[in-house]
Coordinates of C-alpha atoms in Angstrom, one line a residue:
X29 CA 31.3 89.8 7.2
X30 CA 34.7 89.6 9.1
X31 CA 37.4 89.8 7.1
X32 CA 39.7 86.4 7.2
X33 CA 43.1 86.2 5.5
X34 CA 44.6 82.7 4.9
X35 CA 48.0 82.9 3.6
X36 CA 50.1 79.7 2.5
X37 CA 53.7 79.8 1.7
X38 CA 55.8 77.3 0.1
X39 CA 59.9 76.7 -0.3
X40 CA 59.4 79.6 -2.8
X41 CA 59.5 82.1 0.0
X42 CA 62.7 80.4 2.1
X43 CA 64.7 80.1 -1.0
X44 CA 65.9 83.5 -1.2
X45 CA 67.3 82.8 1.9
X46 CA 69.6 80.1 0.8
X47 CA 67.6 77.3 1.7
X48 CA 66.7 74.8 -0.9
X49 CA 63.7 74.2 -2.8
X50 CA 62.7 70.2 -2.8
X51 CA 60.8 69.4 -6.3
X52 CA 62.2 71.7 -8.8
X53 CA 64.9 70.2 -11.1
X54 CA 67.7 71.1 -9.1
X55 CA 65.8 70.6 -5.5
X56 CA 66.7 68.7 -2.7
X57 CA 65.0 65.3 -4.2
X58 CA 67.1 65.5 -7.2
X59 CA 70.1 65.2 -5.0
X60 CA 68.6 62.5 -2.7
X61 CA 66.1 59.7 -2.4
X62 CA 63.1 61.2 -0.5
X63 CA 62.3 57.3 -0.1
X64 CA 65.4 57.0 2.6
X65 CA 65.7 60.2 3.7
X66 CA 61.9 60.9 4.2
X67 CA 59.4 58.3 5.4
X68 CA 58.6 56.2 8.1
X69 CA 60.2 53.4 6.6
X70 CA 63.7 55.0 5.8
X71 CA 64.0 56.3 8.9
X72 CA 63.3 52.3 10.8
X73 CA 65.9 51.3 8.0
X74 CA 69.0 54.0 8.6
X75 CA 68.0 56.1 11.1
X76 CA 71.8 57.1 10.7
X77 CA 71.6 58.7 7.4
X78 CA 68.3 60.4 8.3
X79 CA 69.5 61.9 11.4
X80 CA 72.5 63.0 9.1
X81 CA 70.4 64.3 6.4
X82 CA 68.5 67.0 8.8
X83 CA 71.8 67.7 11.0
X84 CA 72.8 68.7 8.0
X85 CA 69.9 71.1 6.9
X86 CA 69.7 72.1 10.6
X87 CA 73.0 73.5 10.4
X88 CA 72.3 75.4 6.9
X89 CA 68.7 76.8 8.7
X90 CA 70.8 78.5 11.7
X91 CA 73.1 80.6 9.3
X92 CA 69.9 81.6 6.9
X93 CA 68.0 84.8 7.7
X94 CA 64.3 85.8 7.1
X95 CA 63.9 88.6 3.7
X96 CA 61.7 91.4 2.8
X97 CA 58.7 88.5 2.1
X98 CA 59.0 87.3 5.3
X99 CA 59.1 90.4 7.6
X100 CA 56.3 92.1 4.9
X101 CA 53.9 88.9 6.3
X102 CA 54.5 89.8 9.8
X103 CA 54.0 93.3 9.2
X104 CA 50.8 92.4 7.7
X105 CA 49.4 90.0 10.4
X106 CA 49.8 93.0 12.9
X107 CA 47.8 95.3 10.9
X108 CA 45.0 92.6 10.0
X109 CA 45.1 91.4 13.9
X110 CA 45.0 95.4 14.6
X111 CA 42.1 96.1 12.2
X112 CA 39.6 93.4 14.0
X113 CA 40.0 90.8 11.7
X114 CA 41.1 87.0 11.6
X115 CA 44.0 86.2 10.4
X116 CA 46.3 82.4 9.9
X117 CA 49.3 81.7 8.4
X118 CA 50.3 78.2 7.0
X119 CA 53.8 77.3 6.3
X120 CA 55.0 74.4 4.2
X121 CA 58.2 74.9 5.3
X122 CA 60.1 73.7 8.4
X123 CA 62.2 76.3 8.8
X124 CA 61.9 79.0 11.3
X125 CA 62.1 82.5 9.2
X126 CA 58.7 83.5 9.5
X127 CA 58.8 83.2 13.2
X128 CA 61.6 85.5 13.2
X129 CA 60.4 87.9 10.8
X130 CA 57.8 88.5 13.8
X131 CA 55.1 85.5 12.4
X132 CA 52.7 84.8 15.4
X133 CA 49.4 83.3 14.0
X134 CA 51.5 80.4 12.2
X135 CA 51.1 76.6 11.6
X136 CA 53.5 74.6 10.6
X137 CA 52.0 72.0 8.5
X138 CA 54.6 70.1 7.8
X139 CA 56.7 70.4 11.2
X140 CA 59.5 72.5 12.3
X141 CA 63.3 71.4 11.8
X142 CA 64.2 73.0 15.6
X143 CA 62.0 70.6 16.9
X144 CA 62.4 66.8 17.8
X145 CA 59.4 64.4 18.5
X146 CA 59.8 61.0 20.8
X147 CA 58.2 58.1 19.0
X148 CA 57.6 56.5 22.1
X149 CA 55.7 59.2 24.0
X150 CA 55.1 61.6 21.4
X151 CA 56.5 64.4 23.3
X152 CA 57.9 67.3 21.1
X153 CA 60.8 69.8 22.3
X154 CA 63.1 72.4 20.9
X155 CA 66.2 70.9 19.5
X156 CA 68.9 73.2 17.7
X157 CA 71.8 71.0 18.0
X158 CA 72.3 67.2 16.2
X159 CA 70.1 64.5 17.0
X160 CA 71.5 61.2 17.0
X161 CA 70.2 57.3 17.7
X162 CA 71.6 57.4 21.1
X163 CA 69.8 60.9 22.3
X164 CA 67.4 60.0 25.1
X165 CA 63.8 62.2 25.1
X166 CA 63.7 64.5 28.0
X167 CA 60.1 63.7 29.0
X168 CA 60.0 59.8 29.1
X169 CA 63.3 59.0 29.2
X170 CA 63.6 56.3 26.4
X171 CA 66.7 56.4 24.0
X172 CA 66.8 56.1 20.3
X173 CA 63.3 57.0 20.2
X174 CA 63.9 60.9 18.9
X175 CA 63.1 62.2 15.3
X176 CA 63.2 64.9 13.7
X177 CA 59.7 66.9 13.9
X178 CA 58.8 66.6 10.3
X179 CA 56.1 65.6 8.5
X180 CA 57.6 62.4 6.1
X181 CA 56.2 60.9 3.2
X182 CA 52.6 58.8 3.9
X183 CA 52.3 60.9 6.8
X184 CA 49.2 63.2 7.9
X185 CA 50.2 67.0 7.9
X186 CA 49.6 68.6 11.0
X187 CA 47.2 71.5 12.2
X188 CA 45.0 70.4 9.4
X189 CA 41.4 70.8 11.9
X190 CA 42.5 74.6 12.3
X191 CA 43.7 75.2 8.8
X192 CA 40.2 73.9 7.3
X193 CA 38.7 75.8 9.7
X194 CA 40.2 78.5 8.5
X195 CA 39.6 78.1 4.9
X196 CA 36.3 77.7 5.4
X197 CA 35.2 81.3 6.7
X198 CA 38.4 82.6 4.5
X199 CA 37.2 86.4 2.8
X200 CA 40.7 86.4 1.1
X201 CA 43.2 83.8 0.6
X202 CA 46.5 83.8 -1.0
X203 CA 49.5 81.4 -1.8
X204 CA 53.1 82.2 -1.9
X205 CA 56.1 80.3 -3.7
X206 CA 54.2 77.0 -3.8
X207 CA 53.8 75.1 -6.6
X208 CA 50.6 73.6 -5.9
X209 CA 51.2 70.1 -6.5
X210 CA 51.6 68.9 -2.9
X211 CA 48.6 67.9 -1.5
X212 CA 46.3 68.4 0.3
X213 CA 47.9 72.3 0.2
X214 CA 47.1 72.2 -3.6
X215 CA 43.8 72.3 -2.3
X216 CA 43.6 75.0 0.1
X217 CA 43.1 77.7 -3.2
X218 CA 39.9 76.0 -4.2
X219 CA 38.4 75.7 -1.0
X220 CA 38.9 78.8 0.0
X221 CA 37.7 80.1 -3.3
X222 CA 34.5 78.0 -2.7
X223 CA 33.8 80.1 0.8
X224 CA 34.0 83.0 -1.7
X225 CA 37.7 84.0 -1.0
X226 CA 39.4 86.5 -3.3
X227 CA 42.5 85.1 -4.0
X228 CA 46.1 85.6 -5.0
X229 CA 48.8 83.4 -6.3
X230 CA 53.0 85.0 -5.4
X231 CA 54.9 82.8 -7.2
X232 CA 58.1 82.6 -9.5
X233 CA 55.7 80.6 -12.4
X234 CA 52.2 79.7 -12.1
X235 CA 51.6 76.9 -10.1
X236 CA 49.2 73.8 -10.9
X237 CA 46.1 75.7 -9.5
X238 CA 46.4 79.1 -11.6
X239 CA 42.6 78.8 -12.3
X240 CA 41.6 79.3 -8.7
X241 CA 43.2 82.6 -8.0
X242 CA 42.2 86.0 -9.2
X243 CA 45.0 87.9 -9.4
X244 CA 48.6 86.7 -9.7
X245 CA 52.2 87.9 -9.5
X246 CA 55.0 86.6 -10.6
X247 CA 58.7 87.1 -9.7
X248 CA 60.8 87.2 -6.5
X249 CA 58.9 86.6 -3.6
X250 CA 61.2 89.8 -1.9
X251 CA 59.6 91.9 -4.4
X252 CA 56.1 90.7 -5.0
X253 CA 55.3 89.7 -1.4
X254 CA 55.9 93.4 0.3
X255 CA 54.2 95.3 -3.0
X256 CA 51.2 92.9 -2.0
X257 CA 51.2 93.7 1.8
X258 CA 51.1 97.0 1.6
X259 CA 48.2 96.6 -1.0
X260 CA 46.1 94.5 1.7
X261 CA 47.7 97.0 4.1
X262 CA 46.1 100.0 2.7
X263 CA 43.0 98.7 2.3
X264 CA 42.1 97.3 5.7
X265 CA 43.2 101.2 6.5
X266 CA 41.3 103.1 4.5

């Protein structure tokens, strides 16, 4: 059988670069009411405060840098890619650090903060810079129609054809710095355990799903991440 890695990665992995967490006690949603700041609805209400919200986090995201994790995942996508075998990589996180670790075979499930979407055409297009109500989309034309390309509360992650895909024909499977509670991600561990998966759980704490995976490690994602690559590493080499 083809080997197939599916890896999943969480705020875990992006928060020893500075970036904050959302649902721990002192995450982002302690600080600030996901309701306003992260639906559809908030966003018809003040889209104001919600362009100011991810201005804000834009800024933060151009000053953070990718970590051992991150360049051990890229690292390892080369020598699985190398070695004949199929490989995906699905980020919760809309942040960029994977990609710049060297991350190729990457979905973004819940969007990507350097991008902007038109909700009038639906067009998508790099953005690095603040977004504002008044910012016309460079395909169509129409002003005030540009969001942030994130995936918001009561809205359908993307990629999620491919990432089932994916799962389905998945030989080993593992999640990193996710909590498991977020769905449908929570559910990724046990359907790739029901394609017959071995499966790891990288985390700080064990997550909501611990009885799905059959290994785990727990600690700094620096440290456990690259001590696990090199694992999968060596045996796809030997």
């Amino acid at each position: 059988m083809k080997p197939s890695l599916v890896i999943l990665t969480g705020a875990g992995i992006s928060a020893e670069s500075g970036l904050g967490t959302f649902r721990d006690t002192d995450g982002v949603w302690s600080k600030f009411d996901w309701r306003q700041l992260a639906t559809p609805e908030g966003f018809a209400n003040d889209p104001v405060a919600v362009h100011g919200f991810y201005n804000a986090r834009r800024q933060g995201l151009v000053a953070a840098q990718p970590h051992a994790a991150h360049t051990a995942l890229a690292e390892l996508e080369a020598a699985w890619l190398a070695s004949g075998g199929d490989f995906l990589l699905v980020t919760q996180n809309i942040d960029d650090l994977h990609e710049r670790a060297g991350s190729r075979a990457l979905v973004h499930m819940h969007g990507e903060l350097f991008k902007a979407r038109c909700g009038a055409c639906e067009a998508v297009t790099d953005c690095r810079t603040d977004l504002s109500i008044t910012d016309a989309c460079t395909a169509c034309g129409r002003e005030g129609q540009m969001r942030p390309h994130v995936v918001w509360f009561g809205e359908i992650p993307l990629g999620m054809d491919e990432i089932f895909a994916a799962l389905e024909t998945a030989t080993h499977f593992a999640a990193i710095g996710t909590s498991g509670t977020v769905w449908p991600a929570a559910g990724f561990a046990e359907a790739a355990k029901a394609a017959g998966a071995r499966t790891w759980e990288l985390s700080l704490e064990a997550g909501e799903s611990g009885h799905f995976f059959d290994v785990t490690d727990y600690g700094p994602a620096s440290e456990t991440v690259p001590r696990w690559a090199k694992t999968m590493m060596d045996e796809i080499r030997a």
